[in-house]
mmCIF file of C-alpha atoms in Angstrom:
data_model
loop_
_atom_site.group_PDB
_atom_site.id
_atom_site.type_symbol
_atom_site.label_atom_id
_atom_site.label_comp_id
_atom_site.label_asym_id
_atom_site.label_seq_id
_atom_site.Cartn_x
_atom_site.Cartn_y
_atom_site.Cartn_z
ATOM 1 C CA MET A 1 0.047 0.127 0.041
ATOM 2 C CA ARG A 2 1.507 3.446 -1.136
ATOM 3 C CA ARG A 3 0.986 6.241 1.407
ATOM 4 C CA LEU A 4 1.497 9.945 0.912
ATOM 5 C CA PHE A 5 1.676 11.833 4.079
ATOM 6 C CA ILE A 6 1.147 15.579 3.723
ATOM 7 C CA SER A 7 2.207 17.949 6.753
ATOM 8 C CA LEU A 8 3.127 21.286 7.904
ATOM 9 C CA ILE A 9 5.461 19.839 10.627
ATOM 10 C CA THR A 10 7.873 16.839 9.867
ATOM 11 C CA PRO A 11 7.241 13.700 12.059
ATOM 12 C CA TYR A 12 9.880 13.194 14.698
ATOM 13 C CA ARG A 13 9.869 10.399 17.614
ATOM 14 C CA GLU A 14 9.281 13.270 20.092
ATOM 15 C CA ASN A 15 7.381 16.614 19.638
ATOM 16 C CA VAL A 16 9.531 19.344 18.105
ATOM 17 C CA ARG A 17 8.080 22.684 17.973
ATOM 18 C CA GLY A 18 4.600 21.084 17.570
ATOM 19 C CA THR A 19 2.702 17.495 17.626
ATOM 20 C CA SER A 20 5.466 15.794 15.288
ATOM 21 C CA ALA A 21 5.348 12.479 17.703
ATOM 22 C CA LEU A 22 1.699 11.340 17.016
ATOM 23 C CA ALA A 23 2.259 10.626 13.111
ATOM 24 C CA PHE A 24 5.753 9.322 13.527
ATOM 25 C CA HIS A 25 4.730 6.501 16.147
ATOM 26 C CA LEU A 26 1.636 5.816 13.951
ATOM 27 C CA MET A 27 3.707 5.192 11.102
ATOM 28 C CA LYS A 28 6.167 3.445 13.215
ATOM 29 C CA GLY A 29 3.264 1.308 14.603
ATOM 30 C CA SER A 30 2.356 0.013 11.086
ATOM 31 C CA LEU A 31 5.901 -1.416 10.360
ATOM 32 C CA PRO A 32 6.379 -5.044 10.205
ATOM 33 C CA PRO A 33 8.959 -6.585 12.406
ATOM 34 C CA ASN A 34 12.493 -6.371 11.104
ATOM 35 C CA HIS A 35 11.220 -3.929 8.442
ATOM 36 C CA SER A 36 13.836 -2.954 5.602
ATOM 37 C CA PRO A 37 14.784 0.592 5.592
ATOM 38 C CA ASP A 38 14.315 0.397 1.853
ATOM 39 C CA ARG A 39 10.417 -0.274 1.307
ATOM 40 C CA ASP A 40 10.237 0.830 -2.188
ATOM 41 C CA GLY A 41 8.653 4.178 -1.893
ATOM 42 C CA GLU A 42 5.609 2.663 0.182
ATOM 43 C CA THR A 43 5.465 5.845 2.281
ATOM 44 C CA ILE A 44 6.506 9.330 1.000
ATOM 45 C CA ILE A 45 6.271 12.603 3.185
ATOM 46 C CA TYR A 46 5.822 16.073 1.880
ATOM 47 C CA SER A 47 6.466 18.543 4.443
ATOM 48 C CA PHE A 48 6.728 21.926 4.845
ATOM 49 C CA ASN A 49 8.997 21.503 7.857
ATOM 50 C CA ALA A 50 7.411 24.486 9.761
ATOM 51 C CA ASN A 51 9.129 22.938 12.997
ATOM 52 C CA GLY A 52 12.743 23.157 11.598
ATOM 53 C CA LEU A 53 13.907 19.794 11.944
ATOM 54 C CA SER A 54 17.844 19.511 11.024
ATOM 55 C CA GLU A 55 19.049 17.694 7.671
ATOM 56 C CA ARG A 56 20.513 14.899 10.228
ATOM 57 C CA GLN A 57 16.978 14.510 12.182
ATOM 58 C CA ILE A 58 15.139 14.255 8.779
ATOM 59 C CA GLN A 59 17.665 11.497 7.885
ATOM 60 C CA GLU A 60 17.104 9.479 11.247
ATOM 61 C CA VAL A 61 13.486 9.795 10.520
ATOM 62 C CA GLU A 62 13.806 8.357 6.997
ATOM 63 C CA ILE A 63 16.074 5.539 8.176
ATOM 64 C CA GLU A 64 14.175 4.663 11.203
ATOM 65 C CA LEU A 65 10.696 4.790 9.298
ATOM 66 C CA GLY A 66 12.108 3.499 5.925
ATOM 67 C CA VAL A 67 10.256 6.574 4.392
ATOM 68 C CA LYS A 68 11.225 9.570 1.733
ATOM 69 C CA ILE A 69 10.950 12.821 2.946
ATOM 70 C CA LYS A 70 10.924 15.556 0.439
ATOM 71 C CA ILE A 71 10.684 19.108 2.165
ATOM 72 C CA LEU A 72 8.328 21.819 0.651
ATOM 73 C CA PRO A 73 9.110 25.468 0.894
ATOM 74 C CA LEU A 74 6.904 27.509 3.062
ATOM 75 C CA PRO A 75 4.659 29.995 1.064
ATOM 76 C CA ARG A 76 6.284 33.846 1.183
ATOM 77 C CA TRP A 77 3.265 34.995 2.686
ATOM 78 C CA TYR A 78 3.491 32.572 5.535
ATOM 79 C CA LYS A 79 7.160 33.758 6.092
ATOM 80 C CA TRP A 80 6.101 37.258 6.110
ATOM 81 C CA MET A 81 3.480 37.068 8.576
ATOM 82 C CA PHE A 82 5.990 35.910 11.004
ATOM 83 C CA LYS A 83 9.324 37.976 10.029
ATOM 84 C CA PHE A 84 7.085 41.345 9.954
ATOM 85 C CA HIS A 85 5.097 40.487 12.713
ATOM 86 C CA LEU A 86 1.611 40.699 10.630
ATOM 87 C CA LEU A 87 -0.086 37.892 12.931
ATOM 88 C CA PHE A 88 -2.358 40.576 13.814
ATOM 89 C CA LEU A 89 -3.851 40.445 10.308
ATOM 90 C CA ARG A 90 -5.446 36.886 11.348
ATOM 91 C CA VAL A 91 -8.331 39.228 12.649
ATOM 92 C CA PHE A 92 -9.501 39.828 9.218
ATOM 93 C CA LEU A 93 -9.386 36.464 7.945
ATOM 94 C CA LYS A 94 -12.192 34.221 7.436
ATOM 95 C CA TYR A 95 -10.505 31.013 8.479
ATOM 96 C CA PRO A 96 -7.388 30.280 10.509
ATOM 97 C CA PHE A 97 -4.534 31.578 8.857
ATOM 98 C CA VAL A 98 -2.780 27.975 8.202
ATOM 99 C CA ASN A 99 -5.847 26.884 6.184
ATOM 100 C CA TYR A 100 -4.828 29.143 3.238
ATOM 101 C CA ILE A 101 -1.597 26.929 2.795
ATOM 102 C CA LYS A 102 -2.069 24.703 -0.535
ATOM 103 C CA LEU A 103 0.325 22.905 -2.205
ATOM 104 C CA PRO A 104 1.820 24.110 -5.793
ATOM 105 C CA LYS A 105 0.343 22.567 -9.009
ATOM 106 C CA ARG A 106 3.675 20.968 -9.723
ATOM 107 C CA VAL A 107 3.505 19.009 -6.528
ATOM 108 C CA VAL A 108 -0.190 18.086 -6.912
ATOM 109 C CA GLY A 109 0.544 16.781 -10.573
ATOM 110 C CA GLU A 110 3.625 15.082 -8.930
ATOM 111 C CA ILE A 111 1.531 13.338 -6.306
ATOM 112 C CA LYS A 112 -1.316 12.287 -8.691
ATOM 113 C CA GLU A 113 1.490 10.648 -11.060
ATOM 114 C CA LEU A 114 2.481 8.554 -8.068
ATOM 115 C CA LYS A 115 -1.029 7.104 -8.016
ATOM 116 C CA PRO A 116 -1.067 6.596 -3.900
ATOM 117 C CA ASP A 117 -3.474 4.263 -2.211
ATOM 118 C CA LEU A 118 -3.925 6.736 0.352
ATOM 119 C CA ILE A 119 -3.270 10.425 1.067
ATOM 120 C CA TRP A 120 -2.690 11.186 4.636
ATOM 121 C CA VAL A 121 -2.918 14.994 5.436
ATOM 122 C CA ASN A 122 -1.800 15.982 8.908
ATOM 123 C CA GLY A 123 -3.563 18.842 10.792
ATOM 124 C CA GLU A 124 -6.942 20.183 10.916
ATOM 125 C CA GLU A 125 -5.956 23.315 9.232
ATOM 126 C CA LEU A 126 -4.741 21.868 5.964
ATOM 127 C CA SER A 127 -8.232 21.029 4.521
ATOM 128 C CA ARG A 128 -7.552 22.860 1.425
ATOM 129 C CA ILE A 129 -4.798 20.395 0.638
ATOM 130 C CA VAL A 130 -7.450 17.787 1.220
ATOM 131 C CA LYS A 131 -9.576 19.310 -1.404
ATOM 132 C CA GLN A 132 -6.621 19.283 -4.199
ATOM 133 C CA PHE A 133 -7.007 15.601 -4.365
ATOM 134 C CA HIS A 134 -10.738 15.101 -4.614
ATOM 135 C CA GLY A 135 -11.468 11.681 -5.800
ATOM 136 C CA ALA A 136 -8.662 9.975 -4.029
ATOM 137 C CA ARG A 137 -8.787 8.089 -0.888
ATOM 138 C CA ARG A 138 -8.019 10.679 1.971
ATOM 139 C CA MET A 139 -7.668 10.757 5.548
ATOM 140 C CA GLN A 140 -7.120 13.758 7.789
ATOM 141 C CA LEU A 141 -5.668 13.507 11.354
ATOM 142 C CA GLY A 142 -6.547 16.401 13.346
ATOM 143 C CA PRO A 143 -5.336 15.463 16.040
ATOM 144 C CA ASP A 144 -8.227 17.480 17.828
ATOM 145 C CA VAL A 145 -11.271 19.621 16.695
ATOM 146 C CA GLU A 146 -9.966 23.038 17.577
ATOM 147 C CA SER A 147 -13.474 24.810 17.636
ATOM 148 C CA LEU A 148 -14.489 22.520 20.666
ATOM 149 C CA TYR A 149 -11.209 23.652 22.473
ATOM 150 C CA TYR A 150 -12.378 27.338 22.176
ATOM 151 C CA TYR A 151 -16.363 26.428 22.735
ATOM 152 C CA ARG A 152 -15.122 25.153 26.210
ATOM 153 C CA MET A 153 -12.835 28.182 26.875
ATOM 154 C CA MET A 154 -15.843 30.298 26.460
ATOM 155 C CA GLY A 155 -17.501 28.702 29.557
ATOM 156 C CA ARG A 156 -14.621 29.047 31.750
ATOM 157 C CA ARG A 157 -14.765 31.638 34.386
ATOM 158 C CA PHE A 158 -11.598 33.065 33.966
ATOM 159 C CA VAL A 159 -12.386 33.864 30.343
ATOM 160 C CA MET A 160 -16.060 34.845 30.692
ATOM 161 C CA ASN A 161 -14.438 37.389 33.531
ATOM 162 C CA ASN A 162 -12.065 39.018 30.918
ATOM 163 C CA VAL A 163 -13.864 40.763 27.861
ATOM 164 C CA ILE A 164 -10.717 40.625 25.774
ATOM 165 C CA ASP A 165 -10.075 36.935 26.192
ATOM 166 C CA TYR A 166 -13.747 36.003 25.656
ATOM 167 C CA TRP A 167 -13.827 38.060 22.483
ATOM 168 C CA LYS A 168 -10.631 36.478 21.122
ATOM 169 C CA CYS A 169 -11.951 32.838 21.862
ATOM 170 C CA ALA A 170 -15.308 33.729 20.345
ATOM 171 C CA MET A 171 -13.275 34.774 17.195
ATOM 172 C CA MET A 172 -11.322 31.677 16.952
ATOM 173 C CA TYR A 173 -14.483 29.615 17.596
ATOM 174 C CA ARG A 174 -16.203 31.086 14.622
ATOM 175 C CA LYS A 175 -13.077 30.686 12.298
ATOM 176 C CA TYR A 176 -12.705 26.985 13.435
ATOM 177 C CA ALA A 177 -16.380 26.053 13.406
ATOM 178 C CA ARG A 178 -16.526 27.549 9.891
ATOM 179 C CA LEU A 179 -13.287 25.745 8.729
ATOM 180 C CA GLU A 180 -15.037 22.401 10.235
ATOM 181 C CA ARG A 181 -18.498 22.848 8.686
ATOM 182 C CA HIS A 182 -16.644 22.950 5.186
ATOM 183 C CA PHE A 183 -14.576 19.771 5.620
ATOM 184 C CA CYS A 184 -14.753 17.024 2.833
ATOM 185 C CA THR A 185 -18.181 14.620 2.912
ATOM 186 C CA ASP A 186 -17.320 12.601 0.197
ATOM 187 C CA ASP A 187 -17.125 8.806 0.724
ATOM 188 C CA ASN A 188 -13.243 8.872 -0.076
ATOM 189 C CA PHE A 189 -12.644 10.953 3.056
ATOM 190 C CA THR A 190 -12.259 10.387 6.731
ATOM 191 C CA TYR A 191 -11.326 12.526 9.476
ATOM 192 C CA TYR A 192 -9.534 11.160 12.693
ATOM 193 C CA ALA A 193 -9.273 12.861 15.965
ATOM 194 C CA VAL A 194 -7.860 11.488 19.590
ATOM 195 C CA GLY A 195 -10.873 12.692 21.052
ATOM 196 C CA GLU A 196 -14.640 11.190 21.587
ATOM 197 C CA ALA A 197 -16.105 14.549 22.258
ATOM 198 C CA ASP A 198 -14.065 16.301 19.700
ATOM 199 C CA ILE A 199 -15.825 13.713 17.408
ATOM 200 C CA GLU A 200 -19.352 14.605 18.570
ATOM 201 C CA HIS A 201 -18.831 18.140 18.350
ATOM 202 C CA LEU A 202 -17.552 17.971 14.561
ATOM 203 C CA ARG A 203 -20.592 15.886 13.958
ATOM 204 C CA GLN A 204 -22.893 18.638 15.092
ATOM 205 C CA LEU A 205 -21.191 20.960 13.267
ATOM 206 C CA ASN A 206 -20.827 18.886 9.957
ATOM 207 C CA PRO A 207 -23.325 15.837 10.303
ATOM 208 C CA ASN A 208 -22.150 14.496 7.033
ATOM 209 C CA VAL A 209 -18.502 14.450 7.389
ATOM 210 C CA ASN A 210 -17.109 10.906 7.957
ATOM 211 C CA CYS A 211 -15.288 10.977 11.217
ATOM 212 C CA LYS A 212 -13.918 8.547 13.598
ATOM 213 C CA PHE A 213 -12.382 8.705 17.111
ATOM 214 C CA LEU A 214 -8.733 7.285 17.397
ATOM 215 C CA ARG A 215 -7.095 6.354 20.610
ATOM 216 C CA HIS A 216 -3.663 8.353 21.139
ATOM 217 C CA PRO A 217 -0.863 5.767 20.949
ATOM 218 C CA HIS A 218 1.891 6.191 23.944
ATOM 219 C CA TYR A 219 5.141 5.058 23.161
ATOM 220 C CA ASP A 220 7.419 6.331 25.838
ATOM 221 C CA VAL A 221 8.056 3.694 28.897
ATOM 222 C CA LYS A 222 11.131 3.012 30.859
ATOM 223 C CA ASP A 223 11.717 -0.197 32.508
ATOM 224 C CA ARG A 224 8.447 -1.564 33.949
ATOM 225 C CA ARG A 225 9.359 -1.348 37.718
ATOM 226 C CA GLU A 226 7.287 -2.709 40.680
ATOM 227 C CA ILE A 227 4.789 -0.339 41.965
ATOM 228 C CA ARG A 228 5.326 0.502 45.295
ATOM 229 C CA PHE A 229 4.658 3.774 46.855
ATOM 230 C CA HIS A 230 7.645 5.310 48.598
ATOM 231 C CA ARG A 231 8.328 5.257 52.442
ATOM 232 C CA PRO A 232 8.229 7.154 54.537
ATOM 233 C CA LYS A 233 6.779 10.130 52.199
ATOM 234 C CA ILE A 234 4.730 9.358 49.176
ATOM 235 C CA LYS A 235 6.005 11.202 45.980
ATOM 236 C CA LEU A 236 3.362 13.260 44.436
ATOM 237 C CA LEU A 237 3.894 14.966 41.074
ATOM 238 C CA ILE A 238 2.402 17.950 39.338
ATOM 239 C CA ALA A 239 3.470 18.257 35.756
ATOM 240 C CA GLY A 240 3.120 20.532 33.322
ATOM 241 C CA ARG A 241 3.542 24.450 32.600
ATOM 242 C CA TYR A 242 1.369 26.553 35.109
ATOM 243 C CA ASP A 243 -0.664 27.925 32.199
ATOM 244 C CA LEU A 244 -4.509 28.423 31.067
ATOM 245 C CA TYR A 245 -5.085 24.867 30.902
ATOM 246 C CA MET A 246 -4.501 24.345 34.350
ATOM 247 C CA LYS A 247 -4.430 27.686 36.191
ATOM 248 C CA GLN A 248 -7.955 27.753 37.370
ATOM 249 C CA THR A 249 -8.174 24.283 38.879
ATOM 250 C CA ALA A 250 -4.476 24.111 40.016
ATOM 251 C CA ASP A 251 -5.091 27.459 42.431
ATOM 252 C CA GLU A 252 -8.168 25.686 43.920
ATOM 253 C CA VAL A 253 -6.065 22.454 44.784
ATOM 254 C CA ILE A 254 -2.928 23.966 46.178
ATOM 255 C CA LYS A 255 -5.146 26.213 48.239
ATOM 256 C CA ALA A 256 -7.186 22.859 49.262
ATOM 257 C CA ILE A 257 -3.941 21.175 50.207
ATOM 258 C CA SER A 258 -2.555 24.189 52.196
ATOM 259 C CA ASN A 259 -5.500 24.891 54.160
ATOM 260 C CA LYS A 260 -6.383 21.221 55.125
ATOM 261 C CA PRO A 261 -3.345 19.048 55.632
ATOM 262 C CA LEU A 262 -4.612 17.453 58.498
ATOM 263 C CA ALA A 263 -7.407 14.710 58.971
ATOM 264 C CA ASP A 264 -7.806 12.771 62.353
ATOM 265 C CA ARG A 265 -4.090 11.322 62.737
ATOM 266 C CA PHE A 266 -2.924 11.779 59.316
ATOM 267 C CA ASP A 267 -1.149 14.714 58.351
ATOM 268 C CA LEU A 268 -0.507 15.437 54.548
ATOM 269 C CA ARG A 269 2.918 17.021 55.324
ATOM 270 C CA GLU A 270 4.096 13.870 57.031
ATOM 271 C CA LEU A 271 2.759 11.717 54.212
ATOM 272 C CA TYR A 272 3.761 13.227 51.116
ATOM 273 C CA SER A 273 6.652 15.265 49.113
ATOM 274 C CA ILE A 274 5.555 17.187 46.445
ATOM 275 C CA THR A 275 7.383 18.064 43.368
ATOM 276 C CA PHE A 276 6.393 20.477 40.449
ATOM 277 C CA LEU A 277 7.812 19.828 37.011
ATOM 278 C CA GLY A 278 7.407 22.655 34.751
ATOM 279 C CA LYS A 279 7.619 26.427 34.609
ATOM 280 C CA GLY A 280 5.306 28.901 36.374
ATOM 281 C CA TRP A 281 4.945 27.385 39.777
ATOM 282 C CA GLU A 282 6.728 29.401 42.103
ATOM 283 C CA LYS A 283 4.011 31.067 44.098
ATOM 284 C CA HIS A 284 2.722 27.518 44.626
ATOM 285 C CA VAL A 285 5.764 26.209 45.784
ATOM 286 C CA GLU A 286 6.236 29.246 48.399
ATOM 287 C CA SER A 287 2.697 28.468 49.449
ATOM 288 C CA LEU A 288 3.025 24.859 50.046
ATOM 289 C CA ALA A 289 6.528 25.398 51.811
ATOM 290 C CA SER A 290 4.918 28.001 53.812
ATOM 291 C CA ALA A 291 2.280 25.387 54.945
ATOM 292 C CA GLY A 292 5.046 23.019 56.245
ATOM 293 C CA TYR A 293 5.254 20.680 53.026
ATOM 294 C CA ASN A 294 8.743 19.254 51.613
ATOM 295 C CA VAL A 295 8.254 20.608 48.143
ATOM 296 C CA LYS A 296 10.559 20.870 45.312
ATOM 297 C CA HIS A 297 10.405 22.772 41.916
ATOM 298 C CA ILE A 298 12.232 21.383 38.659
ATOM 299 C CA THR A 299 11.739 23.654 35.773
ATOM 300 C CA PHE A 300 13.237 21.433 33.207
ATOM 301 C CA ALA A 301 14.295 17.681 33.217
ATOM 302 C CA PRO A 302 16.757 16.418 30.450
ATOM 303 C CA ASP A 303 14.705 13.114 30.329
ATOM 304 C CA TYR A 304 11.307 13.624 31.183
ATOM 305 C CA ILE A 305 10.105 10.297 31.494
ATOM 306 C CA GLU A 306 12.846 9.304 33.684
ATOM 307 C CA GLU A 307 11.996 12.162 36.174
ATOM 308 C CA VAL A 308 8.413 11.211 35.951
ATOM 309 C CA SER A 309 9.285 7.651 36.960
ATOM 310 C CA LYS A 310 10.674 8.551 40.239
ATOM 311 C CA HIS A 311 7.523 9.648 41.602
ATOM 312 C CA ASP A 312 4.509 7.560 42.760
ATOM 313 C CA ILE A 313 1.361 9.756 41.989
ATOM 314 C CA GLN A 314 0.620 12.261 39.345
ATOM 315 C CA LEU A 315 -1.901 15.030 40.443
ATOM 316 C CA THR A 316 -3.421 16.510 37.050
ATOM 317 C CA PRO A 317 -5.678 19.685 37.688
ATOM 318 C CA ILE A 318 -6.288 20.164 34.020
ATOM 319 C CA CYS A 319 -9.414 22.475 33.316
ATOM 320 C CA ILE A 320 -9.511 22.930 29.769
ATOM 321 C CA GLY A 321 -8.487 21.072 26.894
ATOM 322 C CA THR A 322 -9.710 18.747 24.393
ATOM 323 C CA GLY A 323 -8.176 15.387 22.754
ATOM 324 C CA THR A 324 -5.926 13.024 24.786
ATOM 325 C CA LYS A 325 -3.397 14.605 27.414
ATOM 326 C CA GLY A 326 -0.010 13.230 26.590
ATOM 327 C CA LYS A 327 1.698 13.943 30.046
ATOM 328 C CA VAL A 328 -1.398 11.647 31.500
ATOM 329 C CA LEU A 329 -0.474 8.762 29.242
ATOM 330 C CA ASP A 330 3.324 9.130 30.377
ATOM 331 C CA ALA A 331 2.277 8.871 33.851
ATOM 332 C CA LEU A 332 0.056 5.967 33.490
ATOM 333 C CA ALA A 333 2.133 4.031 31.364
ATOM 334 C CA ASN A 334 5.144 4.645 33.923
ATOM 335 C CA GLY A 335 3.181 3.009 36.619
ATOM 336 C CA LEU A 336 2.231 6.378 38.407
ATOM 337 C CA LEU A 337 -1.180 6.484 39.919
ATOM 338 C CA VAL A 338 -3.053 9.333 38.108
ATOM 339 C CA MET A 339 -5.454 11.556 40.043
ATOM 340 C CA GLY A 340 -6.983 13.836 37.649
ATOM 341 C CA THR A 341 -9.782 15.835 36.233
ATOM 342 C CA PRO A 342 -12.304 14.617 33.988
ATOM 343 C CA TYR A 343 -10.851 16.580 31.359
ATOM 344 C CA ALA A 344 -7.244 15.171 32.230
ATOM 345 C CA LEU A 345 -8.238 11.898 31.968
ATOM 346 C CA GLU A 346 -10.627 11.951 28.920
ATOM 347 C CA ASN A 347 -10.253 9.704 25.904
ATOM 348 C CA ILE A 348 -7.923 7.150 27.947
ATOM 349 C CA ALA A 349 -8.630 3.520 28.505
ATOM 350 C CA VAL A 350 -9.025 4.090 32.134
ATOM 351 C CA GLU A 351 -11.626 3.903 34.751
ATOM 352 C CA ASN A 352 -12.368 5.711 37.765
ATOM 353 C CA GLY A 353 -11.410 3.970 40.792
ATOM 354 C CA LYS A 354 -10.264 0.856 38.892
ATOM 355 C CA SER A 355 -7.433 2.216 36.897
ATOM 356 C CA CYS A 356 -7.159 5.930 37.958
ATOM 357 C CA ILE A 357 -8.876 8.507 40.654
ATOM 358 C CA LYS A 358 -11.117 10.747 38.779
ATOM 359 C CA TRP A 359 -12.179 14.058 40.918
ATOM 360 C CA GLN A 360 -14.086 17.316 40.196
ATOM 361 C CA ASN A 361 -13.947 19.522 43.449
ATOM 362 C CA ALA A 362 -10.534 20.500 44.580
ATOM 363 C CA ASP A 363 -11.961 20.450 48.070
ATOM 364 C CA ASP A 364 -12.065 16.367 47.710
ATOM 365 C CA VAL A 365 -8.486 16.029 47.077
ATOM 366 C CA PRO A 366 -6.962 16.397 50.627
ATOM 367 C CA ASP A 367 -9.273 13.500 51.653
ATOM 368 C CA ILE A 368 -8.477 11.320 48.517
ATOM 369 C CA LEU A 369 -4.858 11.905 49.555
ATOM 370 C CA HIS A 370 -5.429 11.040 53.308
ATOM 371 C CA ASP A 371 -7.204 7.542 51.779
ATOM 372 C CA ILE A 372 -4.355 6.534 49.385
ATOM 373 C CA ALA A 373 -1.991 7.071 52.487
ATOM 374 C CA ALA A 374 -4.250 5.163 54.850
ATOM 375 C CA ASN A 375 -4.711 2.407 51.958
ATOM 376 C CA ARG A 376 -1.439 1.906 49.984
ATOM 377 C CA GLU A 377 -1.708 -1.549 48.610
ATOM 378 C CA LYS A 378 -5.313 -0.774 47.225
ATOM 379 C CA TYR A 379 -3.900 2.248 45.215
ATOM 380 C CA GLU A 380 -0.525 0.539 44.251
ATOM 381 C CA GLN A 381 -3.170 -2.133 42.524
ATOM 382 C CA ILE A 382 -5.113 0.673 40.805
ATOM 383 C CA ALA A 383 -1.736 2.279 39.351
ATOM 384 C CA GLU A 384 -0.530 -1.059 38.127
ATOM 385 C CA THR A 385 -4.106 -1.719 36.444
ATOM 386 C CA GLY A 386 -4.004 1.914 34.763
ATOM 387 C CA ARG A 387 -0.449 1.176 33.771
ATOM 388 C CA ALA A 388 -1.447 -2.155 32.088
ATOM 389 C CA ALA A 389 -4.803 -0.698 30.496
ATOM 390 C CA VAL A 390 -2.695 2.194 28.656
ATOM 391 C CA LEU A 391 0.093 -0.193 27.489
ATOM 392 C CA THR A 392 -2.667 -2.803 26.207
ATOM 393 C CA GLU A 393 -4.871 -0.161 24.595
ATOM 394 C CA HIS A 394 -2.646 2.734 23.547
ATOM 395 C CA ASN A 395 -0.245 0.253 21.942
ATOM 396 C CA PRO A 396 1.060 2.012 18.884
ATOM 397 C CA ALA A 397 1.174 -1.121 16.734
ATOM 398 C CA LEU A 398 -2.609 -1.809 18.040
ATOM 399 C CA ILE A 399 -3.844 1.668 16.970
ATOM 400 C CA ALA A 400 -1.733 1.822 13.726
ATOM 401 C CA ALA A 401 -3.169 -1.354 12.510
ATOM 402 C CA GLN A 402 -6.952 -0.310 13.526
ATOM 403 C CA LEU A 403 -6.288 2.893 11.707
ATOM 404 C CA PHE A 404 -4.857 1.261 8.596
ATOM 405 C CA ARG A 405 -6.966 -1.676 8.278
ATOM 406 C CA THR A 406 -10.008 0.492 8.060
ATOM 407 C CA GLN A 407 -8.401 2.285 5.317
ATOM 408 C CA ASN A 408 -7.267 -0.723 3.597
ATOM 409 C CA SER A 409 -10.675 -2.115 3.777
ATOM 410 C CA GLN A 410 -12.298 0.927 2.226
ATOM 411 C CA ASN A 411 -9.871 0.700 -0.535
ATOM 412 C CA SER A 412 -10.963 -2.777 -1.147
ATOM 413 C CA THR A 413 -14.679 -1.903 -1.609
ATOM 414 C CA ASP A 414 -14.142 0.974 -4.229
#
């Protein structure tokens, strides 16, 4: 099966200035064991390389995936938008500005001459490129449905209380919703997203589009260690930047932990050490230290997964977002017990109380932490079940097989 992959960014084994890892690991997951680096042009990648991979990195990808990568020049207007600080002009555009990127006629003709079995377009905004190959078998990987993100943002208190932020979200929602309403609706096209709510939202906007939910593959796992919480203090991790994705709920959680460290004979300050991994947490570190906690702040870890694996529990106070949260998958797959909000745990193959701990009210978090300390073995087993679920259900080979089996079956019926 000859596949053509078209993307603004070049796939890579980890995210480099964009979501470059998702497509990389779907491609890698579809490879047979001991595949040959030369696969007779089975997959050709056309990339604008907006994430700026070096020639060495591009060669690494070609060898590891057995693909040929062709780098396309970015349109002049795209470069000018950044070079001359013209991004403010996006306000006047009907669609998100990346949506105006198209392939040159020469490249379109070159691709058509290759007669690919499947054209895979990466990124929601590149829907104009999808339409350049009408009649061909095409799929598009979002990975999200961006209008849902802005729709959810408009319902958050910290946005509703700020007129400028609300106006920005409303403007971007309209641009992306307009884009999604004009997705292809023919039988030869399928849109994939790594969020079930994303797919439902898209169906409401565009009832005729063929769209499917795809689990996000997980691919970065250290040695499978025995899950035993540290003693005397359980190691609690809060990972990610302190930004709008976490801000509101993180503030509530830290306040709850600071104000309610005691419950009967249990004192959270004696039971937990807390680590923040990411930028912007300084005031929370100071608040917890003042409350008597053993607290540490790491702004950057050279090996992120190695650092995560040193902990027992990940507390994930995500209050906004769409799709699948990569840092939650990282924690689960590496044996941490994940305590997260519904948004943190959505689209992941785990179940509250069996393979993860889901909470909605920040005031409940101290009581949950007390219960974990009092029933370690119970929660160690939940962490083990969560790890097994992610390693099984989010296995890249399994997900790639599901993705390309669907496309192969559609080709066979054409």
